[in-house]
Coordinates of C-alpha atoms and ligand atoms in Angstrom, one line a residue:
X2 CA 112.6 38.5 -184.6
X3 CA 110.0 37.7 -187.0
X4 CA 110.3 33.8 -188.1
X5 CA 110.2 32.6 -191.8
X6 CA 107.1 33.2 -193.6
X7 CA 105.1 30.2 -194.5
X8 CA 101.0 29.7 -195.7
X9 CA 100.2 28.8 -192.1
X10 CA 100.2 31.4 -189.8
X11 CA 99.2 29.7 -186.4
X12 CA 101.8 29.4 -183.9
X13 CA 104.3 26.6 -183.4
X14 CA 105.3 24.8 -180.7
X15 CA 108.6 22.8 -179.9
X16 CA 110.4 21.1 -177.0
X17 CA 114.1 22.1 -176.8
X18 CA 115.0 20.1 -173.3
X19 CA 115.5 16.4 -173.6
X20 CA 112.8 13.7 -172.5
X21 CA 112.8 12.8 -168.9
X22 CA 115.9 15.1 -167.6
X23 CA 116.0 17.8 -165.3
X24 CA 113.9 19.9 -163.0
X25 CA 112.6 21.9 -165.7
X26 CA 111.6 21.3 -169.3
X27 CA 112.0 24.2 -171.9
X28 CA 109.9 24.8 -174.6
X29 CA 110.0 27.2 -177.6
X30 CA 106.8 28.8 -179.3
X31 CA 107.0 31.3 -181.9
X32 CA 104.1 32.8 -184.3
X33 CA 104.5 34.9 -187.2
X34 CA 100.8 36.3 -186.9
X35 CA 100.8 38.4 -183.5
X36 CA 97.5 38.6 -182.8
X37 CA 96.9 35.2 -182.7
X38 CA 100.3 34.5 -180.7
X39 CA 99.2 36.8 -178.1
X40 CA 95.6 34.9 -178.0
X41 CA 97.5 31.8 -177.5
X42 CA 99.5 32.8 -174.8
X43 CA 96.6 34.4 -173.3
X44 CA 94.6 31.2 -173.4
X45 CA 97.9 29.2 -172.2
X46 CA 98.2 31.1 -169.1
X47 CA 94.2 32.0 -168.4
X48 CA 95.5 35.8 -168.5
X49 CA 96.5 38.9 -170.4
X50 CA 99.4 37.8 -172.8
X51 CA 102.6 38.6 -171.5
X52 CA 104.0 41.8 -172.4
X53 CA 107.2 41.9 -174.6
X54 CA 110.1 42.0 -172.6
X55 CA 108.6 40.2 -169.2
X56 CA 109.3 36.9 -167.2
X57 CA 105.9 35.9 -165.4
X58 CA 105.2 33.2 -163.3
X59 CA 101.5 31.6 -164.3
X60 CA 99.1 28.6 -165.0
X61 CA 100.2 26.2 -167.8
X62 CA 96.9 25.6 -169.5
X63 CA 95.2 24.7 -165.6
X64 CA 98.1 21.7 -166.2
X65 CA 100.8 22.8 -163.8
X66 CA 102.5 26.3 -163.3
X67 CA 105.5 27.6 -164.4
X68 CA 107.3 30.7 -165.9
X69 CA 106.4 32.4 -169.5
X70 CA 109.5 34.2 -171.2
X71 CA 107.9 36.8 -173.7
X72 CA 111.0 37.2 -176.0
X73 CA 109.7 39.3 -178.3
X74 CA 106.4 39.9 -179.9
X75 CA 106.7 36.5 -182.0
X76 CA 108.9 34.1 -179.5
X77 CA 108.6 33.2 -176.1
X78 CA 110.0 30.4 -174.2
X79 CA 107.7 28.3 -171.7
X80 CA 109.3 26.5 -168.9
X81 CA 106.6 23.8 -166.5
X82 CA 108.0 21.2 -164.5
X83 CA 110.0 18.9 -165.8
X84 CA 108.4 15.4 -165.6
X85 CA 107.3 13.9 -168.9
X86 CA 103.9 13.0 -168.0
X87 CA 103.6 17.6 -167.8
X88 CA 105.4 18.1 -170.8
X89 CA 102.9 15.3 -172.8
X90 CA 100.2 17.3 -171.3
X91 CA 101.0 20.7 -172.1
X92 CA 102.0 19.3 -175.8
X93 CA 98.8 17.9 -176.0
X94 CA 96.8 21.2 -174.9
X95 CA 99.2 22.9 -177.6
X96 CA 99.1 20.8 -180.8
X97 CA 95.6 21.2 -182.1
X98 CA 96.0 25.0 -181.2
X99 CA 99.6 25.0 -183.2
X100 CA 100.5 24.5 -186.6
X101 CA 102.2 21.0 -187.6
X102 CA 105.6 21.3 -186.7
X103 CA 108.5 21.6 -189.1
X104 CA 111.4 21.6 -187.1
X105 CA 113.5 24.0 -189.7
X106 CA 111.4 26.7 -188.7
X107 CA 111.9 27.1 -184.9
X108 CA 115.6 25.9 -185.9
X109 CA 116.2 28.8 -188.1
X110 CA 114.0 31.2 -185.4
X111 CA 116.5 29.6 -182.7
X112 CA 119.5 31.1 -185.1
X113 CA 118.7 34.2 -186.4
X114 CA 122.4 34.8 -187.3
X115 CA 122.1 31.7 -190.0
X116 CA 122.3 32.3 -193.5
X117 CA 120.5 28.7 -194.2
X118 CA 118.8 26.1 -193.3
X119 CA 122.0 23.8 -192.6
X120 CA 123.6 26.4 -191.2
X121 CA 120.9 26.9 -188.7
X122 CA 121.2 22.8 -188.2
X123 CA 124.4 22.9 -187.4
X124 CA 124.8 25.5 -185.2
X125 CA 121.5 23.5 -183.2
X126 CA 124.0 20.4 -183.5
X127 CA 126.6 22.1 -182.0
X128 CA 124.5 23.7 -179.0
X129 CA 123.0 20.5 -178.0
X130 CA 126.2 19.1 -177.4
X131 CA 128.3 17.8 -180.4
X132 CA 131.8 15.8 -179.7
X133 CA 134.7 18.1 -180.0
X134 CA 135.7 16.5 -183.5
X135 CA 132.4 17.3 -184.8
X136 CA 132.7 21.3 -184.3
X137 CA 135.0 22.7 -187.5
X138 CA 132.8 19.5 -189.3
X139 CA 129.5 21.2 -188.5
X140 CA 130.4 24.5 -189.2
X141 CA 132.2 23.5 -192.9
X142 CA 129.3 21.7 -194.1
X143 CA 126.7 24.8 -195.0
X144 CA 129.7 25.7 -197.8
X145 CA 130.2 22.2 -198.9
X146 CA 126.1 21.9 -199.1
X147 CA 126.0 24.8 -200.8
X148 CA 128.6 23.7 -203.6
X149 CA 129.3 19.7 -203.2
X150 CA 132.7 18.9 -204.5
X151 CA 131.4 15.0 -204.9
X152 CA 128.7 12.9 -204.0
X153 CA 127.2 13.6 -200.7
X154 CA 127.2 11.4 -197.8
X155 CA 127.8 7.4 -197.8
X156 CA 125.7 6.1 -195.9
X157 CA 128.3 4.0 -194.3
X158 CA 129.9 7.4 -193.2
X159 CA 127.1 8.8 -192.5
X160 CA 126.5 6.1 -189.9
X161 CA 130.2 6.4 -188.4
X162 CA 129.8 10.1 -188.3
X163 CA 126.3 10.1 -186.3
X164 CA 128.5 8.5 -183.5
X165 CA 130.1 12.6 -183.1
X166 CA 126.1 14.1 -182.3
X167 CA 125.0 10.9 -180.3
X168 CA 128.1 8.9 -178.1
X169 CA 128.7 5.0 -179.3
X170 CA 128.3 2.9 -176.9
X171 CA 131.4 1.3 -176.1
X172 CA 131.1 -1.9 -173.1
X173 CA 134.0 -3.2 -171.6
X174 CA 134.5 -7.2 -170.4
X175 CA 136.1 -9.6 -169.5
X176 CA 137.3 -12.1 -166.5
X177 CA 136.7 -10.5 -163.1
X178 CA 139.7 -8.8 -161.3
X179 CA 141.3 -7.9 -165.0
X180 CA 141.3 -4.3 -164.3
X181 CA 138.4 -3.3 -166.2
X182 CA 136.9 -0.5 -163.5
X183 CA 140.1 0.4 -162.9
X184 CA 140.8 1.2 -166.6
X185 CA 137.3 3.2 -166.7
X186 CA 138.1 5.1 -163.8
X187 CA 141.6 5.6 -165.5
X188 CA 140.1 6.8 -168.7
X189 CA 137.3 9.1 -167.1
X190 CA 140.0 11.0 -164.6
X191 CA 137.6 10.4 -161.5
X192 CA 136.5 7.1 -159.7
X193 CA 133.2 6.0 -161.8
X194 CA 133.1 2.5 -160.3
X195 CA 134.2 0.7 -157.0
X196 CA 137.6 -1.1 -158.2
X197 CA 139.1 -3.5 -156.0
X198 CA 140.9 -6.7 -155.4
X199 CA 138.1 -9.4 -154.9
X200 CA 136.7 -10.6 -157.9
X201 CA 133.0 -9.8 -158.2
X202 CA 133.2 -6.2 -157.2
X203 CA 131.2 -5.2 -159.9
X204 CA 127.7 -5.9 -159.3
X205 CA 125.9 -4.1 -161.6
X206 CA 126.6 -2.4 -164.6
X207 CA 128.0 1.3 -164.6
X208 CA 128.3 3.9 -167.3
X209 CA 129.8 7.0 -167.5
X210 CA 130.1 9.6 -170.6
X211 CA 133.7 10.2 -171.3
X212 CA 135.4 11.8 -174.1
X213 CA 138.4 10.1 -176.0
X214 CA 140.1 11.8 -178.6
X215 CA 137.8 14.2 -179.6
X216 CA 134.7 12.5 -179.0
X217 CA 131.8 11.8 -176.4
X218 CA 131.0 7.7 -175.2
X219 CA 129.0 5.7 -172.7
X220 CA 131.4 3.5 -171.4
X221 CA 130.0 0.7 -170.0
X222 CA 132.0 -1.2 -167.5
X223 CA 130.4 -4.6 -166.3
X224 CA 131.2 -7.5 -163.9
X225 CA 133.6 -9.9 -164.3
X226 CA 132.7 -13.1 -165.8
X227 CA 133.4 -16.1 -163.4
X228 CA 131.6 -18.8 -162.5
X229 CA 129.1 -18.2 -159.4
X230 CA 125.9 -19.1 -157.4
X231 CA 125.2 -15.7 -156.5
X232 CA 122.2 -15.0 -157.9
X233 CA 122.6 -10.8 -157.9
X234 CA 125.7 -11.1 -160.0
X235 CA 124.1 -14.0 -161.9
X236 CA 121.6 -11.9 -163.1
X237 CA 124.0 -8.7 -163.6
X238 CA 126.0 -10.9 -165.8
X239 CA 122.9 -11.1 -168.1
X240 CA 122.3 -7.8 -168.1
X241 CA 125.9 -7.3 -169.2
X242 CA 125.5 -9.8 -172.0
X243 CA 121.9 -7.5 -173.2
X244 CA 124.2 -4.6 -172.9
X245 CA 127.1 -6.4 -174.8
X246 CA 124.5 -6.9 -177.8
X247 CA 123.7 -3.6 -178.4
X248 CA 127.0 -2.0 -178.2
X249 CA 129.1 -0.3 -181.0
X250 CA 131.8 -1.8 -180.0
X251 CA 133.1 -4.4 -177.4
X252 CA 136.2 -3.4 -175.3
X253 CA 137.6 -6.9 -174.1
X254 CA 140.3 -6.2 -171.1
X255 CA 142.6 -9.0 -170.5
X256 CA 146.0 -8.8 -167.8
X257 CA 149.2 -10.9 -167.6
X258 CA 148.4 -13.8 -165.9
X259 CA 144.8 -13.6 -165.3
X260 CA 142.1 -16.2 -166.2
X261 CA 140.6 -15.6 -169.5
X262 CA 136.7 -14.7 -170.6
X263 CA 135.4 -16.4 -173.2
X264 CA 136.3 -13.9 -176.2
X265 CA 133.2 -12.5 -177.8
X266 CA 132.4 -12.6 -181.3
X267 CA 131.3 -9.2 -182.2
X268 CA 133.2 -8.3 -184.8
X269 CA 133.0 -5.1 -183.1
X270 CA 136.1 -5.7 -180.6
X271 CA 139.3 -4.5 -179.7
X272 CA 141.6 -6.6 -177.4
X273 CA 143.2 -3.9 -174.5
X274 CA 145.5 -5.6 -172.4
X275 CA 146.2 -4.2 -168.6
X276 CA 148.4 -4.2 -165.8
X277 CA 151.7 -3.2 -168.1
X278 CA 153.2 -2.4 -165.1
X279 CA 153.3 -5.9 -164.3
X280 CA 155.8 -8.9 -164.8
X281 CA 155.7 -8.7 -168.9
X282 CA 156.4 -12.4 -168.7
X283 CA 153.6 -13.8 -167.6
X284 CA 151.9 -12.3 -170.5
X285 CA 149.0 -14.4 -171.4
X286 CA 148.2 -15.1 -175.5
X287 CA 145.5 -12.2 -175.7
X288 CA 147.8 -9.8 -174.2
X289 CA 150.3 -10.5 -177.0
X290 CA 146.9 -10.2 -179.6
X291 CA 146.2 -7.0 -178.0
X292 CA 145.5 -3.8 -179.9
X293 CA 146.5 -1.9 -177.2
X294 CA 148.1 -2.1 -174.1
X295 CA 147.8 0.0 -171.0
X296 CA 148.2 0.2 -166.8
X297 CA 145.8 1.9 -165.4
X298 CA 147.7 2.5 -162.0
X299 CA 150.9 4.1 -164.1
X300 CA 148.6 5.9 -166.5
X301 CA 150.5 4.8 -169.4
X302 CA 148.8 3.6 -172.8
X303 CA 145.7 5.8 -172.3
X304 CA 145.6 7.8 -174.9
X305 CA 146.8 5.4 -177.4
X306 CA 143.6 3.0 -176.4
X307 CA 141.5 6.6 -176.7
X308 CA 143.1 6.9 -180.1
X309 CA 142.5 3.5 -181.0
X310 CA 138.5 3.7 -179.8
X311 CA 138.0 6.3 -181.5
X312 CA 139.5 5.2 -184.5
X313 CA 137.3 2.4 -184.3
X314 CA 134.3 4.1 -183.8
X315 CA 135.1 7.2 -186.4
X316 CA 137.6 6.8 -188.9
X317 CA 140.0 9.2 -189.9
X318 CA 138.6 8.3 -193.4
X319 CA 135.4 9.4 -192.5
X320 CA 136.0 12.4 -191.0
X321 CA 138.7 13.4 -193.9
X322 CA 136.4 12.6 -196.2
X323 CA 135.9 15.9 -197.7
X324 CA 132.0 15.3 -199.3
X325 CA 128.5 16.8 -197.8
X326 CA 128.0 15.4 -194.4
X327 CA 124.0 14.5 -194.4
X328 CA 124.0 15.4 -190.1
X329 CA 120.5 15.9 -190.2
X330 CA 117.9 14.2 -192.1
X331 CA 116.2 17.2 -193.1
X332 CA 119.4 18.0 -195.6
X333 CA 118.4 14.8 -197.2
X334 CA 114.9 16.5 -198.9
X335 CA 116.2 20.3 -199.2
X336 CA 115.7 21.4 -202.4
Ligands
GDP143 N1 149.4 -3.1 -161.0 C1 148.2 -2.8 -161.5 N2 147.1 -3.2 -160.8 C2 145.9 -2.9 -161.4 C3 145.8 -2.2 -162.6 N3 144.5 -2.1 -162.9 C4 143.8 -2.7 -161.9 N4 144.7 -3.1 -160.9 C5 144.3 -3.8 -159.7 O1 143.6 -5.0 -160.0 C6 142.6 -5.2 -159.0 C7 141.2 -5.4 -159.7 O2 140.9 -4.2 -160.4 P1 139.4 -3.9 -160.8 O3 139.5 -2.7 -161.6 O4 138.5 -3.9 -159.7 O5 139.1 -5.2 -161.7 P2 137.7 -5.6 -162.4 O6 137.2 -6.7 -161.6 O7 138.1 -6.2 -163.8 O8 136.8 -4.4 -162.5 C8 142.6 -4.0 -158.1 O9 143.3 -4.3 -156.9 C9 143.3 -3.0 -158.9 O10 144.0 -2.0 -158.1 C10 147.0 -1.8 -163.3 O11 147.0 -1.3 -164.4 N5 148.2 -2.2 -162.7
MG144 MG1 135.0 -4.2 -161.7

């Protein structure tokens, strides 16, 4: 695979593992010029450049060791440690050796099969993870780039639609003992937090990725607000109410019968009622304002509330609309 032709032929360099995750860290280097890839890689691992074809474990640049993939004779993959502090190191050994990076180009090298630059983008979009909901999107827009029908992307839609490549963050509150772990526990199928019947279970805040109707959150479920002295859950509560502030949108669980929290006033919120299963009579005034109601324990309501989040967070409008979708800021200066 040779990768796109451009003026400068030094290598490039980029990091296709996320920041601070996992064991190992991957990176991608690829260099039109072969001699000066194979000099690179020779200087990289204080050794012969490895041949085409071969896995080798060596020297990262007298940084750390770890294992050289030569792809071919103008790609290979490098894989050190994981930790950031190595990867920062290693990138810093490599960047005055590498050309600037444009990130088309080890994009389109990564996707050999593309016809384009978006299409290249949006199969990398859908490799690194992409909602459900955002698959058919990604792979309609390299036609609808190609030959827009209307105006391209809104950037109100644009905004929603961001939501399908990087999960909302979506916080649940209200007064302890509502159900709210319960309900997250419901919605993710597997027992994310501790639930249980004495109010101030919830200590600490607890996230989980779940998907609801087609796309990926972070739900964040948070203790109950009451009144205490305890100065752990004090301080959890104010770490709920940071968390509250940066959230796309505010879940606010309220049950017949049970004390009320203080209603927020994002006008990101949806009211969810719980316990269904319970006495409908004692019904309290926010339950009869909710969006949505649901029991956690019966399993009923769930995937109308996963309907309604998501509705909230990414409108069928949005996603019906039938104009460009700009998923990637580089679409935004192709020619
Ligand atoms: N009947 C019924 N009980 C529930 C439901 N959801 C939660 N509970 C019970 O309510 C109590 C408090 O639940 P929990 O999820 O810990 O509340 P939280 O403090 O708001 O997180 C527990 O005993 C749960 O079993 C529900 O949908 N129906
Ligand atoms: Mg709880």
């Amino acid at each position: 695979m040779t990768p796109p032709a451009t003026s400068d032929a030094r290598p490039r360099v980029s990091w296709e593992s996320p920041r601070g995750h996992g064991g190992v860290a991957v990176g991608r280097l690829i260099g039109s010029d072969r001699e000066q890839f194979d000099a690179l890689l020779a200087a990289l691992s204080s050794s012969a450049a490895p041949p085409v074809g071969s896995i080798v474990h060596r020297s990262l640049a007298g940084i750390d060791d770890g294992v050289i993939a030569r792809v071919d004779a103008h790609s290979a993959w490098i894989m050190p440690h994981g930790g950031d502090r190595i990867v920062a190191a290693i990138d810093a050994w490599l960047r005055p050796r590498c050309a600037p990076c444009d990130l088309a180009l080890p994009v389109r090298a990564a996707f050999p099969e593309a016809t384009s630059d978006c299409e290249a983008l949006a199969l990398d979009a859908i490799a690194r993870g992409a909602s459900p909901r955002a698959i058919a999107l990604l792979l309609s827009q390299p036609a609808l780039w190609a030959n827009p029908p209307g105006p391209p992307h809104q950037p109100a839609r644009t905004r929603e639609l961001a939501r399908l490549l990087s999960p909302a963050r979506v916080v649940a509150v209200g007064a302890a003992n509502v159900g709210k772990s319960s309900l997250l526990n419901a919605l993710a199928g597997r027992t994310v937090a501790i639930a249980m019947d004495f109010a101030g279970t919830t200590r600490d805040a607890v996230a989980a990725r779940i998907e609801l109707d087609g796309i990926d959150v972070d739900w964040f479920d948070t203790p109950g607000i009451r009144e205490t002295d305890d100065p752990i859950e004090l301080a959890a509560q104010r770490m709920a109410a940071l968390i509250v502030d940066g959230a796309d949108l505010v879940v606010e669980v309220c049950a017949p019968g049970m004390p009320l929290a203080p209603l927020s006033s994002s006008s990101r919120r949806l009211i969810v009622s719980t316990q269904a299963d319970r006495d409908p009579l004692r019904q309290s005034r926010e339950s009869r304002e909710a969006a949505v109601c649901v029991s956690a324990t019966e399993r009923t309501g769930l995937g109308d509330l996963a309907r309604t989040v998501r509705q909230a967070l990414v409108s069928d409008e949005a996603l019906r609309d039938p104009s460009p979708w700009l998923f990637h800021e580089r679409l935004a200066t192709a020619p």
